[in-house]
Amino acid sequence: MIRYSVLFLSFMLYMYFAIMFDLINITEQEENSDFVKEFVNKPPTLDTNNSYTQLTFPVDFTYEEEKVFFSCDKYESRCLHYSLFNCENIKRIKLLEKIGHGVTKQAFLGSYEGKEVVVKMVTRHQREARECLDGLLDRKESNPLKRSRCFVFPTMKLMKEILLLHQLRHDGFLKLLGYCVRSEESDSTDLSEHGVIAVYERGTNLSPEKLKSLSTEDKVRQALHLVSFFQYLANSPLGSLRIRDFKIDHFLMVNSTIKMIDLDDIDNIEPSCNAYSAESDAQKVPCMYGLRCEMGLCNGHNAKRNMEKANELFFAHLLTPAVYPTECFKMLQNIHHSLSELSVNYSNLRSALRKLLESVIYPH
């Protein structure tokens, strides 16, 4: 009974978000109609310096059968929420091959007007859905209603990712180029009927070897970018965000920038604690990293956990002393000490990395 109640609640949440996304699309189209008119018959002026609107191909919209290009200088807030792909044109993407998969989603390489994009969707081939469907077959309960329930949780995870990317603004996230939320249909990979689809920019895989192969200057620039990204996570509009499933496979290199590609396991929940528990009470877990228990929470845990994993997966390879000039060793030693002790202050770390960058670019 409890399981069916949870399924029903998830389905209601799914329908709620589906309606909300449709309303967002309708509102955005109405809001954009006025300012798009101002740019009819004007040459391309897409601002490539704006990290939120820079795309791997020109922004190209159609208004009254005229090709329209626009700049986001005056209309930044509207440009931030304008999607290149929606339920009307997403079917024009041609799926070429499967390039990745997780427990709940598959990623496909797609082609749109000769440019490569990445398409994410939930399919019956993913582990979570497949195990549920196989269980129904074993019990001979495979009717359409019960089959649809097998896709509820995976679909909710993809929708969570879409929703987060609408609220979080940093160049450290893979750019969401558009999405379509039309139904709960997940059995088909036909983009003209599939229920929930998300489209992203294309990137290349990361590995420790690839990080080590970067030039010394690029290593420092990537480290600066990552510090900015993790500082944003620690102070995001949604609270301090923690990457629960933190691994290098969830990051890509896009236009020489490291970006996070999987957000469905991000949350803003700091671990709970009990400030009044006795030290001998083994059932009470104290705060890690020497943090104090405040109002029943280990505030600051998420930021320190992210930095601990980032140091292990990124900074250890980007800031290896052996590839830096001898005069940089003292600076590197201080940076590594702060990272290993997790006593880092983001502003101080960024300042130290800028000094390191200057020493690399302008050697004494």
GROMACS .gro file of C-alpha atoms in nm:
model
  364
    1MET     CA    1   0.000   0.000   0.000
    2ILE     CA    2   0.284   0.238   0.088
    3ARG     CA    3   0.459   0.165  -0.244
    4TYR     CA    4   0.144   0.251  -0.443
    5SER     CA    5   0.101   0.572  -0.240
    6VAL     CA    6   0.457   0.674  -0.326
    7LEU     CA    7   0.401   0.592  -0.692
    8PHE     CA    8   0.081   0.795  -0.695
    9LEU     CA    9   0.254   1.093  -0.531
   10SER     CA   10   0.541   1.074  -0.781
   11PHE     CA   11   0.296   1.058  -1.070
   12MET     CA   12   0.113   1.366  -0.940
   13LEU     CA   13   0.444   1.552  -0.910
   14TYR     CA   14   0.531   1.442  -1.263
   15MET     CA   15   0.204   1.584  -1.399
   16TYR     CA   16   0.252   1.904  -1.200
   17PHE     CA   17   0.597   1.967  -1.351
   18ALA     CA   18   0.470   1.875  -1.698
   19ILE     CA   19   0.200   2.141  -1.674
   20MET     CA   20   0.445   2.395  -1.529
   21PHE     CA   21   0.695   2.342  -1.811
   22ASP     CA   22   0.420   2.386  -2.070
   23LEU     CA   23   0.316   2.711  -1.903
   24ILE     CA   24   0.678   2.829  -1.896
   25ASN     CA   25   0.712   2.761  -2.270
   26ILE     CA   26   0.389   2.947  -2.350
   27THR     CA   27   0.485   3.245  -2.133
   28GLU     CA   28   0.835   3.265  -2.280
   29GLN     CA   29   0.701   3.260  -2.634
   30GLU     CA   30   0.459   3.545  -2.554
   31GLU     CA   31   0.728   3.751  -2.378
   32ASN     CA   32   0.981   3.703  -2.658
   33SER     CA   33   0.744   3.797  -2.941
   34ASP     CA   34   0.784   4.173  -2.888
   35PHE     CA   35   1.160   4.191  -2.860
   36VAL     CA   36   1.217   3.945  -3.145
   37LYS     CA   37   1.036   4.184  -3.381
   38GLU     CA   38   1.298   4.451  -3.316
   39PHE     CA   39   1.570   4.234  -3.468
   40VAL     CA   40   1.399   4.127  -3.793
   41ASN     CA   41   1.629   4.168  -4.094
   42LYS     CA   42   1.931   4.253  -3.875
   43PRO     CA   43   2.264   4.069  -3.913
   44PRO     CA   44   2.388   3.817  -3.655
   45THR     CA   45   2.483   3.986  -3.328
   46LEU     CA   46   2.483   3.699  -3.080
   47ASP     CA   47   2.701   3.802  -2.787
   48THR     CA   48   2.967   3.531  -2.766
   49ASN     CA   49   3.110   3.686  -2.450
   50ASN     CA   50   2.796   3.603  -2.254
   51SER     CA   51   2.866   3.265  -2.096
   52TYR     CA   52   2.494   3.195  -2.056
   53THR     CA   53   2.396   3.250  -2.417
   54GLN     CA   54   2.703   3.128  -2.606
   55LEU     CA   55   2.609   2.829  -2.822
   56THR     CA   56   2.812   2.602  -3.045
   57PHE     CA   57   2.610   2.724  -3.343
   58PRO     CA   58   2.419   3.048  -3.428
   59VAL     CA   59   2.092   3.124  -3.253
   60ASP     CA   60   1.844   3.107  -3.534
   61PHE     CA   61   1.472   3.172  -3.483
   62THR     CA   62   1.192   3.220  -3.733
   63TYR     CA   63   0.941   3.503  -3.703
   64GLU     CA   64   0.686   3.567  -3.978
   65GLU     CA   65   0.896   3.361  -4.219
   66GLU     CA   66   1.199   3.586  -4.162
   67LYS     CA   67   1.529   3.469  -4.018
   68VAL     CA   68   1.597   3.646  -3.690
   69PHE     CA   69   1.925   3.682  -3.503
   70PHE     CA   70   1.946   3.881  -3.183
   71SER     CA   71   2.181   4.004  -2.916
   72CYS     CA   72   2.118   3.949  -2.547
   73ASP     CA   73   2.272   4.280  -2.437
   74LYS     CA   74   1.935   4.444  -2.363
   75TYR     CA   75   1.727   4.136  -2.298
   76GLU     CA   76   1.952   3.917  -2.083
   77SER     CA   77   1.678   3.787  -1.851
   78ARG     CA   78   1.467   3.674  -2.142
   79CYS     CA   79   1.761   3.524  -2.329
   80LEU     CA   80   1.857   3.319  -2.024
   81HIS     CA   81   1.527   3.134  -2.038
   82TYR     CA   82   1.487   3.103  -2.416
   83SER     CA   83   1.524   2.746  -2.536
   84LEU     CA   84   1.658   2.668  -2.879
   85PHE     CA   85   1.465   2.339  -2.884
   86ASN     CA   86   1.105   2.272  -2.782
   87CYS     CA   87   0.833   2.019  -2.858
   88GLU     CA   88   0.775   2.174  -3.201
   89ASN     CA   89   1.126   2.141  -3.345
   90ILE     CA   90   1.297   1.879  -3.129
   91LYS     CA   91   1.191   1.608  -3.376
   92ARG     CA   92   1.423   1.770  -3.635
   93ILE     CA   93   1.720   1.634  -3.443
   94LYS     CA   94   1.853   1.317  -3.604
   95LEU     CA   95   1.978   1.060  -3.352
   96LEU     CA   96   2.310   0.911  -3.469
   97GLU     CA   97   2.428   0.676  -3.194
   98LYS     CA   98   2.416   0.604  -2.823
   99ILE     CA   99   2.715   0.766  -2.649
  100GLY     CA  100   2.643   0.711  -2.280
  101HIS     CA  101   2.407   0.575  -2.019
  102GLY     CA  102   2.344   0.573  -1.646
  103VAL     CA  103   2.105   0.392  -1.415
  104THR     CA  104   1.806   0.596  -1.531
  105LYS     CA  105   1.892   0.774  -1.860
  106GLN     CA  106   2.054   0.724  -2.198
  107ALA     CA  107   2.250   0.985  -2.393
  108PHE     CA  108   2.249   0.996  -2.774
  109LEU     CA  109   2.463   1.189  -3.018
  110GLY     CA  110   2.232   1.392  -3.238
  111SER     CA  111   2.267   1.611  -3.545
  112TYR     CA  112   2.075   1.934  -3.599
  113GLU     CA  113   2.141   2.129  -3.919
  114GLY     CA  114   2.486   1.976  -3.941
  115LYS     CA  115   2.581   2.056  -3.579
  116GLU     CA  116   2.624   1.798  -3.304
  117VAL     CA  117   2.409   1.800  -2.990
  118VAL     CA  118   2.347   1.551  -2.710
  119VAL     CA  119   1.998   1.416  -2.637
  120LYS     CA  120   1.906   1.263  -2.300
  121MET     CA  121   1.596   1.053  -2.242
  122VAL     CA  122   1.461   0.768  -2.033
  123THR     CA  123   1.423   0.439  -2.220
  124ARG     CA  124   1.315   0.087  -2.132
  125HIS     CA  125   1.676  -0.029  -2.173
  126GLN     CA  126   1.800   0.148  -1.860
  127ARG     CA  127   1.859  -0.063  -1.550
  128GLU     CA  128   1.593   0.085  -1.323
  129ALA     CA  129   1.318   0.067  -1.585
  130ARG     CA  130   1.435  -0.268  -1.723
  131GLU     CA  131   1.434  -0.440  -1.383
  132CYS     CA  132   1.085  -0.309  -1.314
  133LEU     CA  133   0.954  -0.424  -1.654
  134ASP     CA  134   1.116  -0.767  -1.618
  135GLY     CA  135   0.951  -0.805  -1.277
  136LEU     CA  136   0.610  -0.734  -1.430
  137LEU     CA  137   0.669  -0.998  -1.697
  138ASP     CA  138   0.773  -1.255  -1.438
  139ARG     CA  139   0.451  -1.188  -1.245
  140LYS     CA  140   0.246  -1.170  -1.567
  141GLU     CA  141   0.125  -0.822  -1.470
  142SER     CA  142   0.251  -0.632  -1.774
  143ASN     CA  143  -0.046  -0.405  -1.852
  144PRO     CA  144  -0.002  -0.047  -1.985
  145LEU     CA  145  -0.074   0.122  -1.651
  146LYS     CA  146   0.176  -0.086  -1.456
  147ARG     CA  147   0.435  -0.051  -1.732
  148SER     CA  148   0.405   0.327  -1.717
  149ARG     CA  149   0.483   0.319  -1.343
  150CYS     CA  150   0.825   0.172  -1.423
  151PHE     CA  151   0.923   0.503  -1.585
  152VAL     CA  152   0.797   0.740  -1.313
  153PHE     CA  153   1.112   0.765  -1.098
  154PRO     CA  154   1.364   0.774  -1.388
  155THR     CA  155   1.158   1.041  -1.563
  156MET     CA  156   1.136   1.246  -1.245
  157LYS     CA  157   1.517   1.243  -1.226
  158LEU     CA  158   1.551   1.381  -1.578
  159MET     CA  159   1.288   1.644  -1.505
  160LYS     CA  160   1.475   1.739  -1.188
  161GLU     CA  161   1.786   1.799  -1.400
  162ILE     CA  162   1.593   2.019  -1.644
  163LEU     CA  163   1.439   2.218  -1.359
  164LEU     CA  164   1.776   2.269  -1.185
  165LEU     CA  165   1.939   2.396  -1.504
  166HIS     CA  166   1.660   2.653  -1.531
  167GLN     CA  167   1.751   2.788  -1.188
  168LEU     CA  168   2.131   2.750  -1.170
  169ARG     CA  169   2.346   2.986  -1.375
  170HIS     CA  170   2.714   2.907  -1.404
  171ASP     CA  171   2.939   2.814  -1.692
  172GLY     CA  172   3.040   2.505  -1.496
  173PHE     CA  173   2.714   2.334  -1.591
  174LEU     CA  174   2.663   2.174  -1.930
  175LYS     CA  175   2.440   2.406  -2.129
  176LEU     CA  176   2.077   2.298  -2.167
  177LEU     CA  177   1.979   2.391  -2.524
  178GLY     CA  178   1.614   2.292  -2.489
  179TYR     CA  179   1.369   2.027  -2.378
  180CYS     CA  180   1.027   1.879  -2.440
  181VAL     CA  181   0.779   1.754  -2.179
  182ARG     CA  182   0.470   1.617  -2.348
  183SER     CA  183   0.362   1.290  -2.181
  184GLU     CA  184   0.482   0.987  -1.989
  185GLU     CA  185   0.569   0.793  -2.307
  186SER     CA  186   0.913   0.632  -2.268
  187ASP     CA  187   0.897   0.308  -2.467
  188SER     CA  188   1.001   0.472  -2.794
  189THR     CA  189   1.310   0.675  -2.890
  190ASP     CA  190   1.114   0.854  -3.164
  191LEU     CA  191   1.163   1.225  -3.082
  192SER     CA  192   0.822   1.310  -3.228
  193GLU     CA  193   0.644   1.115  -2.954
  194HIS     CA  194   0.884   1.050  -2.666
  195GLY     CA  195   0.757   1.199  -2.341
  196VAL     CA  196   1.050   1.384  -2.179
  197ILE     CA  197   1.360   1.487  -2.376
  198ALA     CA  198   1.651   1.718  -2.290
  199VAL     CA  199   1.905   1.856  -2.539
  200TYR     CA  200   2.256   1.969  -2.442
  201GLU     CA  201   2.574   2.100  -2.598
  202ARG     CA  202   2.836   1.841  -2.701
  203GLY     CA  203   3.153   1.783  -2.501
  204THR     CA  204   3.444   1.540  -2.485
  205ASN     CA  205   3.523   1.290  -2.211
  206LEU     CA  206   3.760   1.375  -1.927
  207SER     CA  207   4.028   1.160  -1.766
  208PRO     CA  208   4.325   1.215  -1.533
  209GLU     CA  209   4.555   1.168  -1.833
  210LYS     CA  210   4.375   1.441  -2.028
  211LEU     CA  211   4.403   1.680  -1.734
  212LYS     CA  212   4.775   1.609  -1.701
  213SER     CA  213   4.828   1.669  -2.076
  214LEU     CA  214   4.704   2.031  -2.056
  215SER     CA  215   4.957   2.311  -2.076
  216THR     CA  216   5.074   2.457  -1.746
  217GLU     CA  217   4.879   2.777  -1.808
  218ASP     CA  218   4.562   2.586  -1.896
  219LYS     CA  219   4.597   2.379  -1.580
  220VAL     CA  220   4.585   2.693  -1.365
  221ARG     CA  221   4.296   2.840  -1.566
  222GLN     CA  222   4.094   2.521  -1.523
  223ALA     CA  223   4.169   2.523  -1.150
  224LEU     CA  224   4.044   2.885  -1.127
  225HIS     CA  225   3.729   2.790  -1.316
  226LEU     CA  226   3.662   2.494  -1.087
  227VAL     CA  227   3.711   2.704  -0.772
  228SER     CA  228   3.456   2.951  -0.911
  229PHE     CA  229   3.218   2.662  -0.983
  230PHE     CA  230   3.242   2.506  -0.637
  231GLN     CA  231   3.208   2.847  -0.476
  232TYR     CA  232   2.885   2.890  -0.672
  233LEU     CA  233   2.760   2.550  -0.553
  234ALA     CA  234   2.832   2.649  -0.194
  235ASN     CA  235   2.633   2.972  -0.230
  236SER     CA  236   2.374   2.887  -0.496
  237PRO     CA  237   2.019   3.033  -0.500
  238LEU     CA  238   1.900   2.689  -0.385
  239GLY     CA  239   2.136   2.672  -0.089
  240SER     CA  240   2.466   2.489  -0.049
  241LEU     CA  241   2.455   2.209  -0.308
  242ARG     CA  242   2.632   1.877  -0.271
  243ILE     CA  243   2.727   1.646  -0.558
  244ARG     CA  244   2.640   1.308  -0.410
  245ASP     CA  245   2.766   1.092  -0.697
  246PHE     CA  246   3.094   1.278  -0.752
  247LYS     CA  247   3.308   1.116  -1.022
  248ILE     CA  248   3.504   1.233  -1.322
  249ASP     CA  249   3.260   1.059  -1.562
  250HIS     CA  250   3.004   1.325  -1.467
  251PHE     CA  251   3.219   1.603  -1.615
  252LEU     CA  252   3.309   1.687  -1.974
  253MET     CA  253   3.539   1.930  -2.153
  254VAL     CA  254   3.337   2.177  -2.361
  255ASN     CA  255   3.516   2.450  -2.556
  256SER     CA  256   3.821   2.413  -2.328
  257THR     CA  257   3.609   2.440  -2.012
  258ILE     CA  258   3.532   2.164  -1.762
  259LYS     CA  259   3.157   2.129  -1.715
  260MET     CA  260   2.930   1.911  -1.503
  261ILE     CA  261   2.685   1.699  -1.703
  262ASP     CA  262   2.473   1.506  -1.452
  263LEU     CA  263   2.261   1.691  -1.193
  264ASP     CA  264   2.003   1.433  -1.088
  265ASP     CA  265   2.198   1.343  -0.773
  266ILE     CA  266   2.256   1.700  -0.655
  267ASP     CA  267   2.081   1.812  -0.337
  268ASN     CA  268   2.097   2.091  -0.078
  269ILE     CA  269   2.052   1.872   0.232
  270GLU     CA  270   2.320   1.921   0.496
  271PRO     CA  271   2.367   1.616   0.727
  272SER     CA  272   2.164   1.625   1.046
  273CYS     CA  273   2.323   1.612   1.390
  274ASN     CA  274   2.242   1.634   1.762
  275ALA     CA  275   2.434   1.900   1.951
  276TYR     CA  276   2.339   1.753   2.287
  277SER     CA  277   2.432   1.387   2.232
  278ALA     CA  278   2.683   1.222   2.461
  279GLU     CA  279   3.018   1.125   2.308
  280SER     CA  280   2.962   0.766   2.418
  281ASP     CA  281   2.633   0.739   2.229
  282ALA     CA  282   2.743   0.542   1.922
  283GLN     CA  283   2.412   0.595   1.742
  284LYS     CA  284   2.466   0.970   1.718
  285VAL     CA  285   2.695   1.066   1.428
  286PRO     CA  286   2.894   1.387   1.496
  287CYS     CA  287   2.967   1.635   1.219
  288MET     CA  288   3.256   1.553   0.990
  289TYR     CA  289   3.539   1.794   0.909
  290GLY     CA  290   3.531   1.933   1.263
  291LEU     CA  291   3.210   2.129   1.195
  292ARG     CA  292   2.983   2.241   1.475
  293CYS     CA  293   2.626   2.119   1.501
  294GLU     CA  294   2.400   2.422   1.448
  295MET     CA  295   2.021   2.400   1.468
  296GLY     CA  296   2.043   2.024   1.413
  297LEU     CA  297   2.252   2.051   1.094
  298CYS     CA  298   2.620   2.020   1.005
  299ASN     CA  299   2.626   2.347   0.812
  300GLY     CA  300   2.920   2.370   0.574
  301HIS     CA  301   2.945   1.994   0.520
  302ASN     CA  302   2.830   2.005   0.156
  303ALA     CA  303   3.091   2.262   0.053
  304LYS     CA  304   3.375   2.076   0.226
  305ARG     CA  305   3.268   1.741   0.081
  306ASN     CA  306   3.262   1.886  -0.272
  307MET     CA  307   3.607   2.038  -0.225
  308GLU     CA  308   3.745   1.713  -0.085
  309LYS     CA  309   3.631   1.520  -0.394
  310ALA     CA  310   3.738   1.799  -0.630
  311ASN     CA  311   4.085   1.795  -0.479
  312GLU     CA  312   4.105   1.419  -0.531
  313LEU     CA  313   3.973   1.414  -0.889
  314PHE     CA  314   4.087   1.749  -1.032
  315PHE     CA  315   4.330   1.964  -0.833
  316ALA     CA  316   4.568   1.675  -0.761
  317HIS     CA  317   4.621   1.640  -1.139
  318LEU     CA  318   4.603   2.009  -1.235
  319LEU     CA  319   4.840   2.139  -0.967
  320THR     CA  320   5.115   1.875  -0.972
  321PRO     CA  321   5.432   2.060  -0.864
  322ALA     CA  322   5.660   1.871  -1.106
  323VAL     CA  323   5.530   2.063  -1.411
  324TYR     CA  324   5.562   2.411  -1.258
  325PRO     CA  325   5.868   2.640  -1.240
  326THR     CA  326   6.074   2.611  -0.921
  327GLU     CA  327   5.972   2.959  -0.805
  328CYS     CA  328   5.608   2.843  -0.794
  329PHE     CA  329   5.666   2.563  -0.545
  330LYS     CA  330   5.598   2.774  -0.236
  331MET     CA  331   5.267   2.895  -0.379
  332LEU     CA  332   5.169   2.541  -0.476
  333GLN     CA  333   5.262   2.414  -0.133
  334ASN     CA  334   5.030   2.665   0.034
  335ILE     CA  335   4.747   2.587  -0.210
  336HIS     CA  336   4.779   2.211  -0.159
  337HIS     CA  337   4.789   2.256   0.218
  338SER     CA  338   4.464   2.455   0.213
  339LEU     CA  339   4.296   2.199  -0.011
  340SER     CA  340   4.409   1.896   0.187
  341GLU     CA  341   4.308   2.056   0.517
  342LEU     CA  342   3.975   2.172   0.365
  343SER     CA  343   4.033   2.500   0.545
  344VAL     CA  344   4.015   2.682   0.218
  345ASN     CA  345   3.863   3.026   0.182
  346TYR     CA  346   3.737   3.059  -0.177
  347SER     CA  347   3.848   3.421  -0.214
  348ASN     CA  348   4.195   3.345  -0.081
  349LEU     CA  349   4.229   3.038  -0.303
  350ARG     CA  350   4.129   3.232  -0.613
  351SER     CA  351   4.378   3.503  -0.523
  352ALA     CA  352   4.653   3.243  -0.478
  353LEU     CA  353   4.571   3.080  -0.812
  354ARG     CA  354   4.577   3.417  -0.990
  355LYS     CA  355   4.925   3.481  -0.852
  356LEU     CA  356   5.026   3.135  -0.969
  357LEU     CA  357   4.887   3.209  -1.315
  358GLU     CA  358   5.084   3.532  -1.335
  359SER     CA  359   5.401   3.345  -1.237
  360VAL     CA  360   5.338   3.090  -1.514
  361ILE     CA  361   5.257   3.352  -1.781
  362TYR     CA  362   5.525   3.601  -1.676
  363PRO     CA  363   5.812   3.394  -1.536
  364HIS     CA  364   6.069   3.588  -1.337
   0.00000   0.00000   0.00000
